[in-house]
PDB file of C-alpha atoms in Angstrom:
ATOM      1  CA  ASP A   1       0.608  -3.132  21.884  1.00 68.00           C
ATOM      2  CA  VAL A   2      -0.272  -6.868  21.469  1.00 63.00           C
ATOM      3  CA  LYS A   3       2.535  -9.270  22.259  1.00 91.00           C
ATOM      4  CA  VAL A   4       2.552 -12.916  21.579  1.00 96.00           C
ATOM      5  CA  THR A   5       5.617 -14.863  22.640  1.00 96.00           C
ATOM      6  CA  GLN A   6       6.876 -17.988  21.381  1.00 96.00           C
ATOM      7  CA  SER A   7       9.196 -20.126  23.777  1.00 90.00           C
ATOM      8  CA  SER A   8      11.822 -20.912  21.358  1.00 92.00           C
ATOM      9  CA  ARG A   9      13.603 -19.462  18.120  1.00 94.00           C
ATOM     10  CA  TYR A  10      15.106 -22.221  16.868  1.00 96.00           C
ATOM     11  CA  LEU A  11      14.909 -26.047  18.063  1.00 97.00           C
ATOM     12  CA  VAL A  12      16.333 -29.291  16.639  1.00 97.00           C
ATOM     13  CA  LYS A  13      14.806 -32.671  17.732  1.00 97.00           C
ATOM     14  CA  ARG A  14      15.291 -35.956  16.590  1.00 97.00           C
ATOM     15  CA  THR A  15      12.775 -38.291  14.908  1.00 98.00           C
ATOM     16  CA  GLY A  16      10.582 -39.924  17.708  1.00 97.00           C
ATOM     17  CA  GLU A  17      11.205 -37.361  20.427  1.00 97.00           C
ATOM     18  CA  LYS A  18       7.832 -35.416  21.937  1.00 97.00           C
ATOM     19  CA  VAL A  19       7.969 -31.575  21.473  1.00 97.00           C
ATOM     20  CA  PHE A  20       6.543 -29.104  23.077  1.00 97.00           C
ATOM     21  CA  LEU A  21       6.168 -25.589  21.568  1.00 97.00           C
ATOM     22  CA  GLU A  22       4.601 -22.763  24.128  1.00 97.00           C
ATOM     23  CA  CYS A  23       3.000 -19.560  22.982  1.00 97.00           C
ATOM     24  CA  VAL A  24       2.007 -17.169  25.395  1.00 97.00           C
ATOM     25  CA  GLN A  25      -0.142 -13.753  24.390  1.00 96.00           C
ATOM     26  CA  ASP A  26      -0.690 -10.560  26.773  1.00 94.00           C
ATOM     27  CA  MET A  27      -3.999  -9.200  25.351  1.00 89.00           C
ATOM     28  CA  ASP A  28      -6.660 -11.481  27.483  1.00 90.00           C
ATOM     29  CA  HIS A  29      -7.517 -12.781  23.591  1.00 90.00           C
ATOM     30  CA  GLU A  30      -9.974 -15.638  23.499  1.00 88.00           C
ATOM     31  CA  ASN A  31      -8.756 -17.054  19.975  1.00 89.00           C
ATOM     32  CA  MET A  32      -4.982 -18.636  19.909  1.00 92.00           C
ATOM     33  CA  PHE A  33      -4.038 -20.375  16.387  1.00 94.00           C
ATOM     34  CA  TRP A  34      -1.124 -22.784  15.163  1.00 97.00           C
ATOM     35  CA  TYR A  35      -0.016 -22.569  12.124  1.00 97.00           C
ATOM     36  CA  ARG A  36       3.234 -24.039  10.153  1.00 97.00           C
ATOM     37  CA  GLN A  37       4.764 -22.196   7.300  1.00 96.00           C
ATOM     38  CA  ASP A  38       6.468 -23.903   4.365  1.00 94.00           C
ATOM     39  CA  PRO A  39       7.881 -22.153   0.995  1.00 88.00           C
ATOM     40  CA  GLY A  40       5.302 -22.629  -1.601  1.00 85.00           C
ATOM     41  CA  LEU A  41       2.351 -23.587   0.776  1.00 88.00           C
ATOM     42  CA  GLY A  42       2.131 -20.599   2.879  1.00 89.00           C
ATOM     43  CA  LEU A  43       0.256 -20.851   6.390  1.00 93.00           C
ATOM     44  CA  ARG A  44      -1.748 -23.662   7.187  1.00 94.00           C
ATOM     45  CA  LEU A  45      -3.681 -24.125  10.298  1.00 93.00           C
ATOM     46  CA  ILE A  46      -2.547 -27.047  12.557  1.00 96.00           C
ATOM     47  CA  TYR A  47      -5.223 -26.048  15.708  1.00 95.00           C
ATOM     48  CA  PHE A  48      -7.264 -23.284  16.789  1.00 92.00           C
ATOM     49  CA  SER A  49      -9.205 -22.309  20.083  1.00 91.00           C
ATOM     50  CA  TYR A  50     -11.711 -20.285  21.167  1.00 86.00           C
ATOM     51  CA  ASP A  51     -11.818 -20.585  24.933  1.00 86.00           C
ATOM     52  CA  VAL A  52      -9.646 -22.228  27.767  1.00 89.00           C
ATOM     53  CA  LYS A  53      -9.820 -26.247  27.029  1.00 84.00           C
ATOM     54  CA  MET A  54     -11.520 -25.758  23.890  1.00 87.00           C
ATOM     55  CA  LYS A  55      -9.737 -27.101  20.425  1.00 91.00           C
ATOM     56  CA  GLU A  56     -10.873 -27.488  17.317  1.00 91.00           C
ATOM     57  CA  LYS A  57      -8.800 -29.106  14.278  1.00 92.00           C
ATOM     58  CA  GLY A  58      -7.257 -26.944  11.523  1.00 91.00           C
ATOM     59  CA  ASP A  59      -6.407 -28.249   8.052  1.00 90.00           C
ATOM     60  CA  ILE A  60      -3.393 -30.457   9.015  1.00 95.00           C
ATOM     61  CA  PRO A  61      -3.933 -31.840  12.347  1.00 97.00           C
ATOM     62  CA  GLU A  62      -2.427 -35.404  11.977  1.00 96.00           C
ATOM     63  CA  GLY A  63       0.784 -35.934  13.884  1.00 96.00           C
ATOM     64  CA  TYR A  64      -0.180 -32.846  16.436  1.00 98.00           C
ATOM     65  CA  SER A  65      -2.255 -31.910  19.470  1.00 97.00           C
ATOM     66  CA  VAL A  66      -2.699 -28.793  21.470  1.00 97.00           C
ATOM     67  CA  SER A  67      -3.448 -28.188  25.165  1.00 96.00           C
ATOM     68  CA  ARG A  68      -5.026 -24.870  26.265  1.00 95.00           C
ATOM     69  CA  GLU A  69      -4.975 -24.812  30.493  1.00 93.00           C
ATOM     70  CA  LYS A  70      -4.902 -20.935  31.088  1.00 95.00           C
ATOM     71  CA  LYS A  71      -6.209 -18.090  28.453  1.00 94.00           C
ATOM     72  CA  GLU A  72      -3.220 -16.784  27.819  1.00 96.00           C
ATOM     73  CA  ARG A  73      -1.043 -20.051  27.020  1.00 96.00           C
ATOM     74  CA  PHE A  74      -1.454 -22.291  23.760  1.00 97.00           C
ATOM     75  CA  SER A  75       0.742 -25.016  23.741  1.00 97.00           C
ATOM     76  CA  LEU A  76       1.275 -27.483  20.393  1.00 98.00           C
ATOM     77  CA  ILE A  77       2.595 -30.906  21.015  1.00 98.00           C
ATOM     78  CA  LEU A  78       4.435 -33.221  18.370  1.00 97.00           C
ATOM     79  CA  GLU A  79       3.948 -36.416  20.008  1.00 94.00           C
ATOM     80  CA  SER A  80       6.278 -38.407  17.940  1.00 97.00           C
ATOM     81  CA  ALA A  81       8.615 -36.048  15.746  1.00 97.00           C
ATOM     82  CA  SER A  82       9.061 -36.717  12.209  1.00 97.00           C
ATOM     83  CA  THR A  83      11.453 -34.957   9.527  1.00 97.00           C
ATOM     84  CA  ASN A  84       8.390 -34.313   7.752  1.00 97.00           C
ATOM     85  CA  GLN A  85       7.365 -31.781  10.622  1.00 98.00           C
ATOM     86  CA  THR A  86      10.844 -29.622  10.176  1.00 98.00           C
ATOM     87  CA  SER A  87       8.912 -26.284   9.572  1.00 97.00           C
ATOM     88  CA  MET A  88       8.736 -22.703  10.730  1.00 97.00           C
ATOM     89  CA  TYR A  89       5.528 -22.668  13.483  1.00 98.00           C
ATOM     90  CA  LEU A  90       3.516 -19.181  13.742  1.00 98.00           C
ATOM     91  CA  CYS A  91       1.463 -18.873  16.986  1.00 97.00           C
ATOM     92  CA  ALA A  92      -1.324 -16.258  16.885  1.00 94.00           C
ATOM     93  CA  SER A  93      -3.868 -14.938  18.411  1.00 92.00           C
ATOM     94  CA  SER A  94      -7.246 -13.090  18.385  1.00 88.00           C
ATOM     95  CA  SER A  95      -9.997 -11.335  19.681  1.00 84.00           C
ATOM     96  CA  GLY A  96     -13.911 -11.845  19.925  1.00 74.00           C
ATOM     97  CA  ALA A  97     -15.690 -14.315  17.707  1.00 65.00           C
ATOM     98  CA  VAL A  98     -15.577 -12.941  13.935  1.00 63.00           C
ATOM     99  CA  SER A  99     -12.910 -14.499  12.044  1.00 58.00           C
ATOM    100  CA  TYR A 100     -11.780 -11.018  10.178  1.00 67.00           C
ATOM    101  CA  ASN A 101     -10.459  -9.733  13.506  1.00 77.00           C
ATOM    102  CA  GLU A 102      -6.813  -8.941  13.198  1.00 84.00           C
ATOM    103  CA  GLN A 103      -4.265 -11.884  13.865  1.00 90.00           C
ATOM    104  CA  PHE A 104      -1.219 -11.016  15.949  1.00 92.00           C
ATOM    105  CA  PHE A 105       1.477 -13.338  15.080  1.00 96.00           C
ATOM    106  CA  GLY A 106       4.574 -14.165  17.427  1.00 96.00           C
ATOM    107  CA  PRO A 107       7.758 -14.529  15.749  1.00 95.00           C
ATOM    108  CA  GLY A 108       7.679 -18.086  14.713  1.00 96.00           C
ATOM    109  CA  THR A 109       9.703 -21.373  15.797  1.00 97.00           C
ATOM    110  CA  ARG A 110      12.207 -23.059  13.522  1.00 97.00           C
ATOM    111  CA  LEU A 111      12.033 -26.510  14.097  1.00 97.00           C
ATOM    112  CA  THR A 112      14.217 -29.168  12.473  1.00 98.00           C
ATOM    113  CA  VAL A 113      13.398 -32.936  12.872  1.00 98.00           C
ATOM    114  CA  LEU A 114      16.799 -34.923  12.523  1.00 97.00           C
TER     115      LEU A 114
ATOM    116  CA  GLN B   1      -7.117 -26.994  -6.506  1.00 72.00           C
ATOM    117  CA  LYS B   2      -6.190 -24.849  -3.765  1.00 80.00           C
ATOM    118  CA  GLU B   3      -8.953 -22.422  -2.186  1.00 88.00           C
ATOM    119  CA  VAL B   4      -6.314 -19.214  -2.380  1.00 93.00           C
ATOM    120  CA  GLU B   5      -3.556 -19.332  -4.949  1.00 94.00           C
ATOM    121  CA  GLN B   6      -0.905 -16.781  -5.073  1.00 95.00           C
ATOM    122  CA  ASP B   7       2.503 -16.313  -7.078  1.00 89.00           C
ATOM    123  CA  PRO B   8       5.131 -17.302  -4.450  1.00 85.00           C
ATOM    124  CA  GLY B   9       7.483 -15.295  -6.769  1.00 87.00           C
ATOM    125  CA  PRO B  10      10.270 -13.949  -6.230  1.00 93.00           C
ATOM    126  CA  LEU B  11       9.215 -10.577  -7.329  1.00 95.00           C
ATOM    127  CA  SER B  12      12.458  -7.846  -7.876  1.00 97.00           C
ATOM    128  CA  VAL B  13      11.486  -4.603  -8.926  1.00 97.00           C
ATOM    129  CA  PRO B  14      13.756  -1.581  -9.006  1.00 97.00           C
ATOM    130  CA  GLU B  15      12.607   1.620  -6.100  1.00 97.00           C
ATOM    131  CA  GLY B  16      10.124   3.750  -7.371  1.00 97.00           C
ATOM    132  CA  ALA B  17       8.298   1.119  -9.378  1.00 97.00           C
ATOM    133  CA  ILE B  18       4.767   0.377  -8.983  1.00 97.00           C
ATOM    134  CA  VAL B  19       4.545  -3.137  -7.608  1.00 97.00           C
ATOM    135  CA  SER B  20       0.988  -5.429  -8.058  1.00 97.00           C
ATOM    136  CA  LEU B  21       0.514  -8.532  -6.096  1.00 97.00           C
ATOM    137  CA  ASN B  22      -2.524 -10.546  -6.972  1.00 97.00           C
ATOM    138  CA  CYS B  23      -4.558 -13.640  -5.311  1.00 97.00           C
ATOM    139  CA  THR B  24      -7.419 -15.718  -6.904  1.00 97.00           C
ATOM    140  CA  TYR B  25      -9.537 -17.638  -4.966  1.00 96.00           C
ATOM    141  CA  SER B  26     -12.353 -20.422  -5.437  1.00 94.00           C
ATOM    142  CA  ASN B  27     -15.050 -20.041  -2.605  1.00 89.00           C
ATOM    143  CA  SER B  28     -17.821 -17.451  -3.038  1.00 89.00           C
ATOM    144  CA  ALA B  29     -18.623 -17.619   0.483  1.00 86.00           C
ATOM    145  CA  PHE B  30     -15.099 -15.569   1.293  1.00 89.00           C
ATOM    146  CA  GLN B  31     -16.605 -11.968   2.400  1.00 88.00           C
ATOM    147  CA  TYR B  32     -13.256 -10.487   4.086  1.00 90.00           C
ATOM    148  CA  PHE B  33      -9.939  -9.929   2.565  1.00 93.00           C
ATOM    149  CA  MET B  34      -6.762  -8.812   4.215  1.00 94.00           C
ATOM    150  CA  TRP B  35      -2.940  -9.172   3.102  1.00 97.00           C
ATOM    151  CA  TYR B  36      -0.396  -9.621   5.989  1.00 97.00           C
ATOM    152  CA  ARG B  37       3.445  -8.357   5.614  1.00 98.00           C
ATOM    153  CA  GLN B  38       5.861 -10.412   6.940  1.00 97.00           C
ATOM    154  CA  TYR B  39       9.714  -9.479   7.325  1.00 96.00           C
ATOM    155  CA  SER B  40      12.508 -11.876   7.486  1.00 93.00           C
ATOM    156  CA  ARG B  41      12.941 -13.706  10.596  1.00 90.00           C
ATOM    157  CA  LYS B  42       9.188 -12.148  11.921  1.00 93.00           C
ATOM    158  CA  GLY B  43       5.426 -12.837  11.840  1.00 95.00           C
ATOM    159  CA  PRO B  44       3.066 -11.731   9.594  1.00 96.00           C
ATOM    160  CA  GLU B  45       1.554  -8.372  10.227  1.00 95.00           C
ATOM    161  CA  LEU B  46      -1.645  -7.016   9.163  1.00 94.00           C
ATOM    162  CA  LEU B  47      -1.282  -4.298   6.227  1.00 96.00           C
ATOM    163  CA  MET B  48      -4.822  -4.018   5.051  1.00 93.00           C
ATOM    164  CA  TYR B  49      -8.471  -5.382   5.503  1.00 90.00           C
ATOM    165  CA  THR B  50     -11.270  -5.106   3.002  1.00 90.00           C
ATOM    166  CA  TYR B  51     -14.841  -6.036   3.511  1.00 85.00           C
ATOM    167  CA  SER B  52     -16.780  -7.436  -0.191  1.00 82.00           C
ATOM    168  CA  SER B  53     -15.550  -5.836  -3.602  1.00 82.00           C
ATOM    169  CA  GLY B  54     -14.268  -2.360  -4.021  1.00 84.00           C
ATOM    170  CA  ASN B  55     -10.828  -0.429  -3.439  1.00 91.00           C
ATOM    171  CA  LYS B  56      -9.381   0.522   0.027  1.00 93.00           C
ATOM    172  CA  GLU B  57      -6.652   3.054   0.243  1.00 95.00           C
ATOM    173  CA  ASP B  58      -3.779   3.478   2.883  1.00 94.00           C
ATOM    174  CA  GLY B  59      -0.615   5.875   2.080  1.00 96.00           C
ATOM    175  CA  ARG B  60       1.243   3.989  -0.945  1.00 97.00           C
ATOM    176  CA  PHE B  61      -0.860   0.904  -0.684  1.00 97.00           C
ATOM    177  CA  THR B  62      -4.136  -0.020  -2.395  1.00 97.00           C
ATOM    178  CA  ALA B  63      -6.192  -2.705  -1.892  1.00 97.00           C
ATOM    179  CA  GLN B  64      -8.976  -4.048  -4.601  1.00 96.00           C
ATOM    180  CA  VAL B  65     -11.443  -6.732  -4.328  1.00 96.00           C
ATOM    181  CA  ASP B  66     -13.212  -8.157  -7.413  1.00 94.00           C
ATOM    182  CA  LYS B  67     -15.799 -10.790  -5.876  1.00 92.00           C
ATOM    183  CA  SER B  68     -17.141 -11.421  -9.395  1.00 92.00           C
ATOM    184  CA  SER B  69     -13.493 -12.621 -10.586  1.00 94.00           C
ATOM    185  CA  LYS B  70     -12.599 -13.930  -7.087  1.00 94.00           C
ATOM    186  CA  TYR B  71      -9.484 -12.032  -7.609  1.00 95.00           C
ATOM    187  CA  ILE B  72      -7.931  -9.588  -5.284  1.00 97.00           C
ATOM    188  CA  SER B  73      -4.641  -7.188  -5.466  1.00 97.00           C
ATOM    189  CA  LEU B  74      -2.398  -4.847  -3.396  1.00 97.00           C
ATOM    190  CA  PHE B  75      -0.876  -1.965  -5.270  1.00 97.00           C
ATOM    191  CA  ILE B  76       2.402  -0.536  -4.236  1.00 98.00           C
ATOM    192  CA  ARG B  77       2.940   2.925  -5.027  1.00 97.00           C
ATOM    193  CA  ASP B  78       6.630   4.497  -4.994  1.00 97.00           C
ATOM    194  CA  SER B  79       8.095   1.130  -3.864  1.00 97.00           C
ATOM    195  CA  GLN B  80      11.128   1.354  -1.180  1.00 97.00           C
ATOM    196  CA  PRO B  81      13.659  -1.198  -0.428  1.00 97.00           C
ATOM    197  CA  SER B  82      11.913  -1.087   3.156  1.00 97.00           C
ATOM    198  CA  ASP B  83       8.965  -2.794   1.342  1.00 98.00           C
ATOM    199  CA  SER B  84      10.971  -5.749   1.039  1.00 98.00           C
ATOM    200  CA  ALA B  85       9.226  -8.359   2.547  1.00 97.00           C
ATOM    201  CA  THR B  86       6.493 -11.528   2.187  1.00 96.00           C
ATOM    202  CA  TYR B  87       2.848 -10.596   1.343  1.00 97.00           C
ATOM    203  CA  LEU B  88       0.470 -12.892   2.305  1.00 97.00           C
ATOM    204  CA  CYS B  89      -3.455 -12.474   1.218  1.00 96.00           C
ATOM    205  CA  ALA B  90      -5.839 -14.124   3.714  1.00 94.00           C
ATOM    206  CA  MET B  91      -9.535 -14.016   3.482  1.00 91.00           C
ATOM    207  CA  SER B  92     -12.820 -15.717   5.655  1.00 86.00           C
ATOM    208  CA  GLY B  93     -16.102 -15.808   4.943  1.00 79.00           C
ATOM    209  CA  LEU B  94     -18.878 -15.496   7.817  1.00 66.00           C
ATOM    210  CA  VAL B  95     -18.653 -16.160  11.340  1.00 60.00           C
ATOM    211  CA  GLU B  96     -20.244 -19.742  10.274  1.00 47.00           C
ATOM    212  CA  TYR B  97     -17.478 -20.654   8.040  1.00 45.00           C
ATOM    213  CA  GLY B  98     -15.267 -21.052  11.257  1.00 48.00           C
ATOM    214  CA  ASN B  99     -13.847 -17.966  12.596  1.00 61.00           C
ATOM    215  CA  LYS B 100     -10.653 -19.170  10.390  1.00 77.00           C
ATOM    216  CA  LEU B 101      -8.599 -17.452   8.024  1.00 87.00           C
ATOM    217  CA  VAL B 102      -7.275 -18.958   4.620  1.00 90.00           C
ATOM    218  CA  PHE B 103      -3.810 -17.805   3.553  1.00 92.00           C
ATOM    219  CA  GLY B 104      -2.510 -17.519   0.096  1.00 94.00           C
ATOM    220  CA  ALA B 105       1.426 -18.992  -0.087  1.00 93.00           C
ATOM    221  CA  GLY B 106       2.707 -15.439   0.166  1.00 95.00           C
ATOM    222  CA  THR B 107       4.815 -13.738  -2.301  1.00 96.00           C
ATOM    223  CA  ILE B 108       8.346 -12.432  -1.601  1.00 96.00           C
ATOM    224  CA  LEU B 109       8.670  -9.152  -2.877  1.00 97.00           C
ATOM    225  CA  ARG B 110      12.355  -7.618  -3.681  1.00 97.00           C
ATOM    226  CA  VAL B 111      12.628  -3.849  -3.919  1.00 97.00           C
ATOM    227  CA  LYS B 112      16.456  -3.114  -5.424  1.00 97.00           C
ATOM    228  CA  SER B 113      17.668   0.464  -4.314  1.00 93.00           C
TER     229      SER B 113
END
């Protein structure tokens, strides 16, 4: 079974802190994604990556950056956390070059910024 | 206007009811249509996938796509309390679209026993 793990289930940070969210997948998938999920807004894509050291902006990249140094690991970085970044963050991975391939999700990290 | 519109609910039904969940979309380039199910405190999981127009059935679940109306549906027959979850529609175009999925807001479904 594909497994996508995220480093924390719950995280509380203060405004202005630098925050790292880690995601690891164990199925050798090429593609990895970071979403945030907010009530009434669904899943919104922050960044995604097709390959190691490669990244593409999604729909809401402002205030975020990413790093993919190894194929299995995709990190989301909040350079200076703000209260409007309080959200559920979901990591996903998929194989291949086609967008309809199934995305496998991690359990999510609930981030609260005070 | 959002590319994908989905009523967030919540939708509350008695056990055994037929449930209809729907999404509308505006981008005619979408070709692939998916439904993901998300249980509380879990990540979404793919439930069904359909290409272009038509119906697809899997047990108690039926997915329908009407590209002429830009409307997709998920029907759940004989709904069970275990079907209580958030259902998210998702769609994408060809590879050129960017290898991304566009998600609806998700509909919260509660099936009462």
